[in-house]
mmCIF file of C-alpha atoms and ligand atoms in Angstrom:
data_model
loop_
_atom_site.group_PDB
_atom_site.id
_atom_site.type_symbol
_atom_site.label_atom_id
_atom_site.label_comp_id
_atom_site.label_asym_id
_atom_site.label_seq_id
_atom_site.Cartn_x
_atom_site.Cartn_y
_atom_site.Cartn_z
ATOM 1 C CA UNK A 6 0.000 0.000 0.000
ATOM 2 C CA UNK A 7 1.172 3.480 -0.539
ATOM 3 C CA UNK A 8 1.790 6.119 2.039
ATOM 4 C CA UNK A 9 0.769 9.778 1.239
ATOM 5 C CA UNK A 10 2.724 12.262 3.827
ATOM 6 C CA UNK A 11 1.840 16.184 3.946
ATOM 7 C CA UNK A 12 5.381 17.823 5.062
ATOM 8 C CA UNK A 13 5.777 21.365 6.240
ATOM 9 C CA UNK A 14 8.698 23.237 6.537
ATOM 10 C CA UNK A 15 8.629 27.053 8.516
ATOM 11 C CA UNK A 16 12.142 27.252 9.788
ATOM 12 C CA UNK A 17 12.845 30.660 8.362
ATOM 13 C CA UNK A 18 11.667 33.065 5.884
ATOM 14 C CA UNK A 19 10.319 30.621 3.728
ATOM 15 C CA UNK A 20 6.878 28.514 4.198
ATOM 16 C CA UNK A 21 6.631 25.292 2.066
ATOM 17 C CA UNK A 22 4.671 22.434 2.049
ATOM 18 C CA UNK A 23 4.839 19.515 -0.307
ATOM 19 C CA UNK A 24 2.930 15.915 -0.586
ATOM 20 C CA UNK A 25 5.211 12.480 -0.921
ATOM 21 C CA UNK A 26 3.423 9.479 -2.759
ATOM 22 C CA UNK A 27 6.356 7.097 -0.321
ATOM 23 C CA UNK A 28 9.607 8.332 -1.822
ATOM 24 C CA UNK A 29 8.115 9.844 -4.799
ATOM 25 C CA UNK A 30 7.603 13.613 -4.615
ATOM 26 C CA UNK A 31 4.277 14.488 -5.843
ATOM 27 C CA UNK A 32 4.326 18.542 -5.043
ATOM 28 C CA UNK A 33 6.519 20.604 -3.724
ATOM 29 C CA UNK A 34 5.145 24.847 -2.847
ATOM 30 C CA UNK A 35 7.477 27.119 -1.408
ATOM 31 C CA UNK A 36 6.039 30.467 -0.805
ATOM 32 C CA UNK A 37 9.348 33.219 -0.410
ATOM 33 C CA UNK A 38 8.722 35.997 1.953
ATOM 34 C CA UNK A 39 9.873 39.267 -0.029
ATOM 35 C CA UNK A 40 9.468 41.421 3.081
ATOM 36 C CA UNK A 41 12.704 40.482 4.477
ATOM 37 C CA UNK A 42 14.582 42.288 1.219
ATOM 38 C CA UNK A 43 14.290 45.923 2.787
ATOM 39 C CA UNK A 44 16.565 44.906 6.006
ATOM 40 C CA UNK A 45 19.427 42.946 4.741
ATOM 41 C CA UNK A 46 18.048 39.864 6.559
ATOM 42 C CA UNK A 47 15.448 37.670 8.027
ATOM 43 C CA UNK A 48 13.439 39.706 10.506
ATOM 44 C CA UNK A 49 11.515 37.042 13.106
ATOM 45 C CA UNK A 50 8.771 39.040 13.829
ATOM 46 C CA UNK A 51 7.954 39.539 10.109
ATOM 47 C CA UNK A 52 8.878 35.998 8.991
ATOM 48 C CA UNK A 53 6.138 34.302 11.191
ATOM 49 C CA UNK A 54 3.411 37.222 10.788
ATOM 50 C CA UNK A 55 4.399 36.071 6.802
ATOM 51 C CA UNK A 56 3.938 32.230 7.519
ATOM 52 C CA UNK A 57 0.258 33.055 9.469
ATOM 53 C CA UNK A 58 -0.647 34.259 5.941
ATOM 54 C CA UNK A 59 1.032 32.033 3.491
ATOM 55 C CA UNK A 60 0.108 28.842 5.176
ATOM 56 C CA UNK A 61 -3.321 28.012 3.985
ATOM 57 C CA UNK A 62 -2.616 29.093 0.766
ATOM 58 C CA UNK A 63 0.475 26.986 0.417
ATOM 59 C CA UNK A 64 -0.982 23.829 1.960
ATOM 60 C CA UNK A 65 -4.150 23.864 -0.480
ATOM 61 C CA UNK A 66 -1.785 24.441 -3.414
ATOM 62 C CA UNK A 67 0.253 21.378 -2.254
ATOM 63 C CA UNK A 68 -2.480 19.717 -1.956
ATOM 64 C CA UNK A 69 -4.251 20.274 -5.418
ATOM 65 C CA UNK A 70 -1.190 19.758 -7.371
ATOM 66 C CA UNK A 71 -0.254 16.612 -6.117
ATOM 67 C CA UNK A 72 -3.872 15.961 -7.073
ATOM 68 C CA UNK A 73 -5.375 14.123 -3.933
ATOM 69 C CA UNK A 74 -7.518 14.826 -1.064
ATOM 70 C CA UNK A 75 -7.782 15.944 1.728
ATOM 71 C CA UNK A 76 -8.435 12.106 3.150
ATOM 72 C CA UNK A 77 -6.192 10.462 1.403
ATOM 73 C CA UNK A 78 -3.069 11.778 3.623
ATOM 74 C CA UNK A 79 -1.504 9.341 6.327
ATOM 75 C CA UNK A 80 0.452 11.750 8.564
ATOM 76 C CA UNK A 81 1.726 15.117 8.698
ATOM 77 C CA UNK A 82 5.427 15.651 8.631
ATOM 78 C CA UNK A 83 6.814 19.168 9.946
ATOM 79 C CA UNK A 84 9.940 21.152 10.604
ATOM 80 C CA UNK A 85 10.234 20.758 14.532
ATOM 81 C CA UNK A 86 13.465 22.657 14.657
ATOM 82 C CA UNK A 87 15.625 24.011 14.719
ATOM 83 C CA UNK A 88 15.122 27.824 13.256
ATOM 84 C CA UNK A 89 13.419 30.686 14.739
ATOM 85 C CA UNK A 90 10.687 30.213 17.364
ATOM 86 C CA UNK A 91 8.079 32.430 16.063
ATOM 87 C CA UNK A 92 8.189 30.472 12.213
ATOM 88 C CA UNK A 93 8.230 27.147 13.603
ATOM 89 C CA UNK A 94 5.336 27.766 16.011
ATOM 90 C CA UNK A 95 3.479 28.102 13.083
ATOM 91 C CA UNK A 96 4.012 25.217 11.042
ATOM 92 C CA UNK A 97 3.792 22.876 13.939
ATOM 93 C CA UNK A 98 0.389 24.603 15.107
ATOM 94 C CA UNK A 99 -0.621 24.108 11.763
ATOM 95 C CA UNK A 100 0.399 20.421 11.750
ATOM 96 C CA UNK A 101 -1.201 19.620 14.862
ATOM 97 C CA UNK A 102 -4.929 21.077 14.298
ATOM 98 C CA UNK A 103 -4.304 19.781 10.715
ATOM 99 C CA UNK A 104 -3.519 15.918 12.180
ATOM 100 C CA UNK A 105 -6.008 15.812 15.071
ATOM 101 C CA UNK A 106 -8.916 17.563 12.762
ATOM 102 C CA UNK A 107 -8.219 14.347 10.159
ATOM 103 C CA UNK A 108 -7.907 11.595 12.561
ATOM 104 C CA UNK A 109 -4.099 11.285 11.137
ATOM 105 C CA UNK A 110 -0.555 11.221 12.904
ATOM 106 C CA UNK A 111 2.248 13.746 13.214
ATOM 107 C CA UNK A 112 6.042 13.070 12.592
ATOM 108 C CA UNK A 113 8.393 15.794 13.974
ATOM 109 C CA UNK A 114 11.340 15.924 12.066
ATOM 110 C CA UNK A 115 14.726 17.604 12.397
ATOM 111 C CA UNK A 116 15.277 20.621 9.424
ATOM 112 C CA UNK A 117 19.169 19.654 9.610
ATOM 113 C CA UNK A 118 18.714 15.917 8.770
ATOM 114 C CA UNK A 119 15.700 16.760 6.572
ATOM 115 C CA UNK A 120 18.396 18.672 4.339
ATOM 116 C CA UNK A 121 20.230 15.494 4.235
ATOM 117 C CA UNK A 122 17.812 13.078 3.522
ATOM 118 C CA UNK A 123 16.489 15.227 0.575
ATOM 119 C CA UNK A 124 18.909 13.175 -1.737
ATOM 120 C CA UNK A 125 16.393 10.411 -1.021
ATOM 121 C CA UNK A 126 13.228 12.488 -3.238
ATOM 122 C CA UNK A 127 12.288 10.639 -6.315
ATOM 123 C CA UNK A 128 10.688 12.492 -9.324
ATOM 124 C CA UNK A 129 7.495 10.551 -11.247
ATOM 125 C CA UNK A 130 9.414 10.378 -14.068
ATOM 126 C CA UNK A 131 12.437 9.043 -13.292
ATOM 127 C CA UNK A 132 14.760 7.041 -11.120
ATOM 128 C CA UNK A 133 17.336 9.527 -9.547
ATOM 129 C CA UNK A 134 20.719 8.091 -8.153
ATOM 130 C CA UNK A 135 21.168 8.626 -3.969
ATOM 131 C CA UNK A 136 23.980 7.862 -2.266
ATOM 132 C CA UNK A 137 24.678 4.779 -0.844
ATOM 133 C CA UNK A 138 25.293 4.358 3.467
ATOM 134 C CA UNK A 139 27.802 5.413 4.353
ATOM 135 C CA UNK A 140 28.488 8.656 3.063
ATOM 136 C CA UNK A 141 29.228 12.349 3.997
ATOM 137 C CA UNK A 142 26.876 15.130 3.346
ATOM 138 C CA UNK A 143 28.334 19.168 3.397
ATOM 139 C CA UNK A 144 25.161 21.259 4.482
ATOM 140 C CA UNK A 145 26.201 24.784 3.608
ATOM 141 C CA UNK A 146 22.970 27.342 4.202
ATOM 142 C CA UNK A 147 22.576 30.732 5.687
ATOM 143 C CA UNK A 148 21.971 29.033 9.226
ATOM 144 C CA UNK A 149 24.276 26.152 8.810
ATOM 145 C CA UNK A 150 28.102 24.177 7.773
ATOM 146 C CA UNK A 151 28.167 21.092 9.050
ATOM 147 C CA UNK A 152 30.000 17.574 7.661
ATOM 148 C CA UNK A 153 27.565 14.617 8.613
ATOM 149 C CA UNK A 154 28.456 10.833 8.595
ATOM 150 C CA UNK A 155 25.291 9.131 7.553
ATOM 151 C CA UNK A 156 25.067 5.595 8.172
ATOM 152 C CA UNK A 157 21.618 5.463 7.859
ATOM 153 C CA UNK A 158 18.372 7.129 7.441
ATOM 154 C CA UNK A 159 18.210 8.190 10.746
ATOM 155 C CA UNK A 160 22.110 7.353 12.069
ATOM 156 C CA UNK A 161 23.808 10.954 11.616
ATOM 157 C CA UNK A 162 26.614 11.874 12.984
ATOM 158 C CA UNK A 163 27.955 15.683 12.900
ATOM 159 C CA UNK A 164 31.654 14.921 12.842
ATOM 160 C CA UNK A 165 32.362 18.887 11.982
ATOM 161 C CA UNK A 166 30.774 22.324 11.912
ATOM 162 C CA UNK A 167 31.209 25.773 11.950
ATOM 163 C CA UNK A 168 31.732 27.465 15.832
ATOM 164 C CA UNK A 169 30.409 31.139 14.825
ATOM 165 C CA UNK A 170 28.742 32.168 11.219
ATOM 166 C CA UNK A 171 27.694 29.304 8.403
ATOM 167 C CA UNK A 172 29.011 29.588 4.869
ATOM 168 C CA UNK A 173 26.212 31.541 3.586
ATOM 169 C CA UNK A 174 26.395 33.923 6.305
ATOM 170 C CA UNK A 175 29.738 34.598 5.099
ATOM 171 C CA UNK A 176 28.119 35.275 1.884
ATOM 172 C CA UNK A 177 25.543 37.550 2.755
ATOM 173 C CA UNK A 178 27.987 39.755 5.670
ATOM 174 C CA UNK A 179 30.603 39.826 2.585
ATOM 175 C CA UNK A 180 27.897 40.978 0.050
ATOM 176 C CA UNK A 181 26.385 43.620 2.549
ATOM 177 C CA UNK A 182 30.224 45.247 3.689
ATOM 178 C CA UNK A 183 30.180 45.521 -0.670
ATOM 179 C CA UNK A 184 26.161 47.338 -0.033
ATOM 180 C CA UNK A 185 24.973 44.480 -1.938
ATOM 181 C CA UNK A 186 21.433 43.553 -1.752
ATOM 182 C CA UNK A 187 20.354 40.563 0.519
ATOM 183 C CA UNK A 188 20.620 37.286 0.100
ATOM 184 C CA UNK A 189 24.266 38.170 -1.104
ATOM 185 C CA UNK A 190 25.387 34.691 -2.110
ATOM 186 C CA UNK A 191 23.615 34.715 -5.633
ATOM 187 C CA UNK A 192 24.520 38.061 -6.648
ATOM 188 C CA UNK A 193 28.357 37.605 -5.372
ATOM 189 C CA UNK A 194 27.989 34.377 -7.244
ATOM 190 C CA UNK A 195 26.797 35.883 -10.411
ATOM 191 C CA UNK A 196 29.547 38.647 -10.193
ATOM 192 C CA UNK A 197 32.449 36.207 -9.479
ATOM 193 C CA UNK A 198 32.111 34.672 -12.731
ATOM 194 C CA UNK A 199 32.929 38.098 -14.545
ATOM 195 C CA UNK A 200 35.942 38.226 -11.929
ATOM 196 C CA UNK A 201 39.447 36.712 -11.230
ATOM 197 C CA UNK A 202 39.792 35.067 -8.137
ATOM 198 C CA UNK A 203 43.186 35.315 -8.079
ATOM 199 C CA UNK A 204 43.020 39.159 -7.500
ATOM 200 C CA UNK A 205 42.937 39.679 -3.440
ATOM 201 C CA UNK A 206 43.612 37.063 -0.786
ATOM 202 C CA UNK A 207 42.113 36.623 2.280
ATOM 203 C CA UNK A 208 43.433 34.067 5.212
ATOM 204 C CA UNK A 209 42.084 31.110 6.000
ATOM 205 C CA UNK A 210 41.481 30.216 9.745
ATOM 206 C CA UNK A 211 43.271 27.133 11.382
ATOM 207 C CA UNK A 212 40.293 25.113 12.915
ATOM 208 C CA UNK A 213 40.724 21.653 14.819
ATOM 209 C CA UNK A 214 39.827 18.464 13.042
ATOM 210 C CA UNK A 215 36.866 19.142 10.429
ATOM 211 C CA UNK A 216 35.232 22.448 12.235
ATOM 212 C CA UNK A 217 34.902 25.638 10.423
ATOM 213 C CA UNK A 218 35.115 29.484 11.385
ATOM 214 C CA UNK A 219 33.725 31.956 8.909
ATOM 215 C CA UNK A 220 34.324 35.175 11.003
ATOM 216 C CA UNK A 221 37.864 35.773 10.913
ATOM 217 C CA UNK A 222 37.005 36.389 6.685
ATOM 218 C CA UNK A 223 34.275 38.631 7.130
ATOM 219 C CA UNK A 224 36.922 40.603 9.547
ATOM 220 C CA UNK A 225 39.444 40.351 7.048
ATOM 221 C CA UNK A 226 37.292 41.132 4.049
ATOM 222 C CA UNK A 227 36.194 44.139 6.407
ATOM 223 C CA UNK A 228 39.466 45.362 7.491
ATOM 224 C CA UNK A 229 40.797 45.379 3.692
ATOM 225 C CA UNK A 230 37.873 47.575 2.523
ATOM 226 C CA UNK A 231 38.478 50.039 5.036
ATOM 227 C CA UNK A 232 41.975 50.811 4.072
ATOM 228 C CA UNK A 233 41.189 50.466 0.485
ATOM 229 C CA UNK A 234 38.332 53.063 0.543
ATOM 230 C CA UNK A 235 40.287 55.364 2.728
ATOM 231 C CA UNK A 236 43.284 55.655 -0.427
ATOM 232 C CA UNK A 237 40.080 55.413 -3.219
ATOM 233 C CA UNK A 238 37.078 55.711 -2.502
ATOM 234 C CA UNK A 239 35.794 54.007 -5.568
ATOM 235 C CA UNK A 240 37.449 50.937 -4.951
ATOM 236 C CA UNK A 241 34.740 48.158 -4.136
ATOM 237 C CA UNK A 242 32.930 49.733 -7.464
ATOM 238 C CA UNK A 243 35.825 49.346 -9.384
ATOM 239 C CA UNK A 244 36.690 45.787 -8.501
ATOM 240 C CA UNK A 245 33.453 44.587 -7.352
ATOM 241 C CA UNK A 246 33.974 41.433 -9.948
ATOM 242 C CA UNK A 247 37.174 40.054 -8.428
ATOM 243 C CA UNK A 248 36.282 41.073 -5.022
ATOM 244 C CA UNK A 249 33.135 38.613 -5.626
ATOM 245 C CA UNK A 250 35.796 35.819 -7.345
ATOM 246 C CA UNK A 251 38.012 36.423 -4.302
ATOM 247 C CA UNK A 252 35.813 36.211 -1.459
ATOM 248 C CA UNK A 253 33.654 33.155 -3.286
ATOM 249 C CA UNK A 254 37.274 31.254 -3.659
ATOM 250 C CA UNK A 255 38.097 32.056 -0.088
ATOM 251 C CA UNK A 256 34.845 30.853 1.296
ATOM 252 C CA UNK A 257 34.779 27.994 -1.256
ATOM 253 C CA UNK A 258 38.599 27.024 0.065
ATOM 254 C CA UNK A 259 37.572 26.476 3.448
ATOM 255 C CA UNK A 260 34.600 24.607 2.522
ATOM 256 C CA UNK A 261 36.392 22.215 0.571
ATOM 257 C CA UNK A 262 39.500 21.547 2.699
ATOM 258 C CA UNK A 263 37.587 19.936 5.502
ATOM 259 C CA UNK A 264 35.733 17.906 3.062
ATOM 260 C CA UNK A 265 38.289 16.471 1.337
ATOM 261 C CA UNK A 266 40.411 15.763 4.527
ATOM 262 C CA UNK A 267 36.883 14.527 6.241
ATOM 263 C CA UNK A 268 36.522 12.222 3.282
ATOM 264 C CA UNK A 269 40.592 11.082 3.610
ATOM 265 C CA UNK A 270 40.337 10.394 6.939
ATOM 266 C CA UNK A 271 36.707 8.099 6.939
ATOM 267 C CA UNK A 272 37.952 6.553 3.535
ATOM 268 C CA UNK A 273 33.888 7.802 2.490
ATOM 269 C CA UNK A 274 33.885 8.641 -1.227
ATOM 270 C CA UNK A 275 30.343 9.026 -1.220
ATOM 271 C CA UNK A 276 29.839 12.667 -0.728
ATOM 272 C CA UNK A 277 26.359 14.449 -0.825
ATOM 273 C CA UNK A 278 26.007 18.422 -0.964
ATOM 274 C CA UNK A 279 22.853 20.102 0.862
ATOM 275 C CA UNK A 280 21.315 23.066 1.546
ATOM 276 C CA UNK A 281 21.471 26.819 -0.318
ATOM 277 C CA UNK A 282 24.740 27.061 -0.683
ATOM 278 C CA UNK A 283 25.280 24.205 -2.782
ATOM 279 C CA UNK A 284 23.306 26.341 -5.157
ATOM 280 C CA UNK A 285 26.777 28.301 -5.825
ATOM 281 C CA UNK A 286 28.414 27.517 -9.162
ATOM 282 C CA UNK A 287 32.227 28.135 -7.936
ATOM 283 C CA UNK A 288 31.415 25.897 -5.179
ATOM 284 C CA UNK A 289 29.870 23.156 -7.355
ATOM 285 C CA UNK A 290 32.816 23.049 -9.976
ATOM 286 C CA UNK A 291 35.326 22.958 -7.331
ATOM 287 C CA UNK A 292 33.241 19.890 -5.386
ATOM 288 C CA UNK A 293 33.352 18.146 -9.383
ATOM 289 C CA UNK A 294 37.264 19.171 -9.850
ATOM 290 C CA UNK A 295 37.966 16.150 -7.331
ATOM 291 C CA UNK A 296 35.844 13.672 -8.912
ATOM 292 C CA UNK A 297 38.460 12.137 -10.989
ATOM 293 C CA UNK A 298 41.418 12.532 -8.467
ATOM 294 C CA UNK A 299 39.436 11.398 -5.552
ATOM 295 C CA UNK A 300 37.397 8.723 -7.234
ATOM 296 C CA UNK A 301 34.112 10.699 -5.556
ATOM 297 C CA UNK A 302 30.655 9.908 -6.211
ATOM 298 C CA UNK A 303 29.062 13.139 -6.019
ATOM 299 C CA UNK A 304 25.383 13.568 -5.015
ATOM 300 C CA UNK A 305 23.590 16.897 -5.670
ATOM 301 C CA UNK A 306 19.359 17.577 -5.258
ATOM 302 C CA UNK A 307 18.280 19.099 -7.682
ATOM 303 C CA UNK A 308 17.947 22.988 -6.243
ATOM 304 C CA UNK A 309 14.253 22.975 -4.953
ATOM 305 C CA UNK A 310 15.130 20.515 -2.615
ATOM 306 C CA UNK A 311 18.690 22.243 -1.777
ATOM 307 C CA UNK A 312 17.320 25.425 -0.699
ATOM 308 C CA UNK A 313 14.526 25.665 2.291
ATOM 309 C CA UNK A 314 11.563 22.939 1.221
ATOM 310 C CA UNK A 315 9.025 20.740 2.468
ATOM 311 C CA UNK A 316 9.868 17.960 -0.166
ATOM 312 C CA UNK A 317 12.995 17.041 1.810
ATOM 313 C CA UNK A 318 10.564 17.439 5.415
ATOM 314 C CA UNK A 319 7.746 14.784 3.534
ATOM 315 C CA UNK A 320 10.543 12.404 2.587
ATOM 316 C CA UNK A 321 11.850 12.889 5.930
ATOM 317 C CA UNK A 322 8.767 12.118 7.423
ATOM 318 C CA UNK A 323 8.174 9.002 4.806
ATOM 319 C CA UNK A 324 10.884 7.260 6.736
ATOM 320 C CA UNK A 325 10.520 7.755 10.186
ATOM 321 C CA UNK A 326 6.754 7.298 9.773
ATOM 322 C CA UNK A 327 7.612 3.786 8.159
ATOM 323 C CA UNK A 328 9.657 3.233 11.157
ATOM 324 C CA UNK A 329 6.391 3.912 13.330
ATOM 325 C CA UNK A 330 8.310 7.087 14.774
ATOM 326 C CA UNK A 331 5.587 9.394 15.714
ATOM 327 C CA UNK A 332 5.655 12.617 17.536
ATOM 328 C CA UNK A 333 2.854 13.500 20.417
ATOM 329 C CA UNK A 334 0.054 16.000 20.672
ATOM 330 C CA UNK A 335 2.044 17.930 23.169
ATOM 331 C CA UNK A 336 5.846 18.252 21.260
ATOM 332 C CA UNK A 337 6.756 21.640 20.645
ATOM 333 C CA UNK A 338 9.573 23.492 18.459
ATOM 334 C CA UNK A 339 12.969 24.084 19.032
ATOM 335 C CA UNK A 340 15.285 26.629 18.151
ATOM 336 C CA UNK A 341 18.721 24.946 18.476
ATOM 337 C CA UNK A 342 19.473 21.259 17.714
ATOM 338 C CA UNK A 343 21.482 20.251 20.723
ATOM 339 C CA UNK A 344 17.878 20.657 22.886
ATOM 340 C CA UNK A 345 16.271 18.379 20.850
ATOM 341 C CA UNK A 346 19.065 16.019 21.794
ATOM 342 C CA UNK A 347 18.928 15.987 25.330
HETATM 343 O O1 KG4 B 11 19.318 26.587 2.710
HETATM 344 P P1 KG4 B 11 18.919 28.016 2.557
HETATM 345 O O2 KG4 B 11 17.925 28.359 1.482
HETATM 346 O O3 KG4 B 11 18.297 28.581 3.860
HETATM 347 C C1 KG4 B 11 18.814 28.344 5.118
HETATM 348 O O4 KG4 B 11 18.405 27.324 5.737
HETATM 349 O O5 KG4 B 11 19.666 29.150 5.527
HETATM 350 O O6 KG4 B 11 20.254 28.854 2.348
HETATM 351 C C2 KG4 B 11 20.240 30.247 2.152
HETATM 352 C C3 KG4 B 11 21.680 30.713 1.998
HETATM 353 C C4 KG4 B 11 21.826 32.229 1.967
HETATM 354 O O7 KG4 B 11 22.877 32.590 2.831
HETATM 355 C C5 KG4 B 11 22.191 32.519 0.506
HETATM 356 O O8 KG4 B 11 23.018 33.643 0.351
HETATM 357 C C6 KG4 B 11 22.923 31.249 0.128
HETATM 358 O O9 KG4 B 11 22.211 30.207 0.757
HETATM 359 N N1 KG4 B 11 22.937 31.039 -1.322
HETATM 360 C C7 KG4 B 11 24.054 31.109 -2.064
HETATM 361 C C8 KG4 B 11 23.665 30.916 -3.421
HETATM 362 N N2 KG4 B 11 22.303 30.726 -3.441
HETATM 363 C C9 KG4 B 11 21.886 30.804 -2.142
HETATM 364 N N3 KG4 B 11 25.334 31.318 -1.712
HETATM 365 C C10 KG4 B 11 26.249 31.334 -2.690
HETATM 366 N N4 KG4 B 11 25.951 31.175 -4.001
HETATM 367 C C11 KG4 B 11 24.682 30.954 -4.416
HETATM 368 N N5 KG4 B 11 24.408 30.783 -5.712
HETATM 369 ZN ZN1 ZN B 12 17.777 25.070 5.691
#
C-alpha cells in the first residue's frame, strides 16, 4: 500500500509544504517571503506574521497539485526545529490542528537531517541516483556548515561544523560590507564569474579536526575595505567582480579543505552536498574538480530541494513514519538542535 505524507517546513523566511506518494515527490510549494529584502536579513517578527498568511494558501496548493484529497493523507510531517521560534510555532500549530482535525498522525522531524535526507526524493518520471550508506553530506545554508556521517536514514553523525557564522552567512555579511542587496550569495555568485579570483587574498582560519570558522574572513574582508576606501574611494565599485571571485574562492577554500580531509580520513567517497549554498556555481565546480582525483561519487538535489523545502521534510517524514516514529500532541519546536538532543 502506498503512504501519502503532507510535510511542512517554517524554519525561516520561507513557508513550504509539499505531498510524498512514499519516496516519490508528488508537489513541492514554497512560498518566499519578499518582506525580508528591505533589512538585509530575516526579521523574526515579520517571517512568522508572513507564515500566518502564506500557510493556507500553500498547503491547499500542495495539496491540489499533487492531485489528492484531503483524506487520502496518512500523517503530517513538519519542521520541529531548529530555526526561529516564532516560524516554527506556526508550522507545527498548523500540523497539529491539521492531524487531530483528520484523525491522522504527526512526525516531527529535524530541518538539519531533513536537508540530508532530501537526496532520497524521487521524481514521477524518473529514477534519480542517492547515495549509498555510508556517506558524507556538506550542508552549507545561511543558518548552517556542518560535515555529517550518515550511516543510515536516521544514524547521523555531525563529525564537523562551523563554531560562529555558516558559509552563507559569510556570503551575505561579505555581500552587505560591498552594499549588496540581501541574500548576497547569488549576486556575489553571479559577479564572481565576470571576476578573477586570483586578484585579493584573504586568510584562511586554522580550525581543529573538520570544524569551520567563517568570522575571521568577514573581519578580514572588512578590514581590507576600510583601508582600500580610505586611499580610493571608488574601490569596491571598481573591482566589485574580483572582489566577488576572491571572497567566493576564499569561502569555497575552506569549505572544501575539511571535506576532502573529512573524506581522507573516513575513507567515504560518497559525498552528498545540501542546503542553499550548494546552489553556488564556484562551489559546485570545485566539489566536481575532485571527482576524478578522488574517485568521488558526487550527489547533488536538484535545487528545490537544496534550498529551504518541504519535499525534503515529507521524505523525511516518509521514513521515520515507516519506522512507526511518531511525535505527540504535546511536542513543541525548538530553536537549536542540541535541545532536541537531550
Ligand atoms: O538553505 P537556505 O535556502 O536557507 C537556510 O536554511 O539558511 O540557504 C540560504 C543561503 C543564503 O545565505 C544565501 O546567500 C545562500 O544560501 N545562497 C548562495 C547561493 N544561493 C543561495 N550562496 C552562494 N551562491 C549561491 N548561488
Ligand atoms: Zn535550511
Amino acid at each position: 500500500m502506498s503512504h501519502y505524507i503532507l510535510g511542512i517546513e517554517s524554519s525561516c523566511d520561507d513557508t513550504s509544504a509539499a505531498v510524498i506518494k512514499d519516496n516519490v515527490i508528488l508537489s513541492n510549494i514554497i512560498a518566499n517571503q519578499k518582506v525580508h529584502e528591505n533589512y538585509g536579513g530575516v526579521v523574526p517578527e515579520l517571517a512568522s506574521r508572513a507564515h500566518q498568511q502564506n500557510i493556507i494558501p500553500v498547503i491547499d496548493q500542495a495539496i491540489d497539485r499533487a492531485n489528492i484529497k484531503k483524506k487520502d493523507i496518512h500523517a503530517v510531517a513538519f519542521t520541529r526545529g531548529p530555526g526561529l521560534l516564532g516560524s516554527l510555532l506556526v508550522g507545527v500549530s498548523f500540523a497539529k490542528a491539521f492531524a487531530l482535525s483528520m484523525g491522522i498522525p504527526i512526525v516531527e522531524i529535524d530541518h538539519l537531517e531533513a536537508h540530508i535526507l532530501a537526496h532520497f526524493i524521487q521524481n514521477r518520471d524518473k529514477n534519480l541516483s542517492v547515495p549509498a550508506f555510508p556517506f558524507l553530506c556538506l550542508t552549507v545554508s545561511g543558518g548552517h556548515t556542518q560535515i555529517v556521517k550518515v550511516r543510515d536514514y536516521f544514524q547521523m553523525e555531525i563529525i564537523g561544523q562551523t563554531i560562529d557564522d555558516a558559509a552563507g552567512e559569510a556570503f551575505d555579511k561579505a555581500a552587505k560590507i560591498m552594499s549588496l542587496p540581501y541574500p548576497g550569495g547569488p549576486v556575489i555568485d553571479k559577479m564572481a564569474k565576470q571576476g578573477d579570483a586570483g586578484a585579493f587574498h584573504f586568510p584562511k582560519p586554522s580550525m581543529p579536526r573538520y570544524n569551520y570558522s567563517f568570522s575571521g574572513l568577514k573581519t578580514s574582508i572588512l578590514y581590507f575595505l576600510r583601508d582600500e576606501l580610505k586611499k580610493d574611494p571608488d574601490f569596491i565599485e571598481k573591482n566589485k567582480n574580483n572582489l566577488a571571485a576572491s571572497i567566493q574562492k576564499a569561502i569555497i577554500d575552506i569549505l572544501m579543505e575539511k571535506l576532502v580531509k573529512a573524506s581522507d580520513e573516513t575513507g567515504i567517497k560518497e559525498i552528498a552536498i545540501a542546503g542553499g549554498v550548494s546552489a553556488n556555481s564556484g562551489f559546485r565546480e570545485a566539489v566536481f574538480d575532485l571527482q576524478a582525483s578522488k574517485q568521488w561519487n558526487i550527489y547533488l538535489p536538484k535545487l528545490e530541494y537544496s534550498t529551504d523545502n518541504a519535499a525534503m521534510i515529507a521524505i523525511a517524514g516518509y521514513y521515520k513514519y515507516l519506522k512507526k516514529d511518531l511525535a505527540g500532541q504535546e511536542v513543541t519546536p525548538y530553536a537549536r538542535s542540541s535541545a532536541a538532543k537531550k
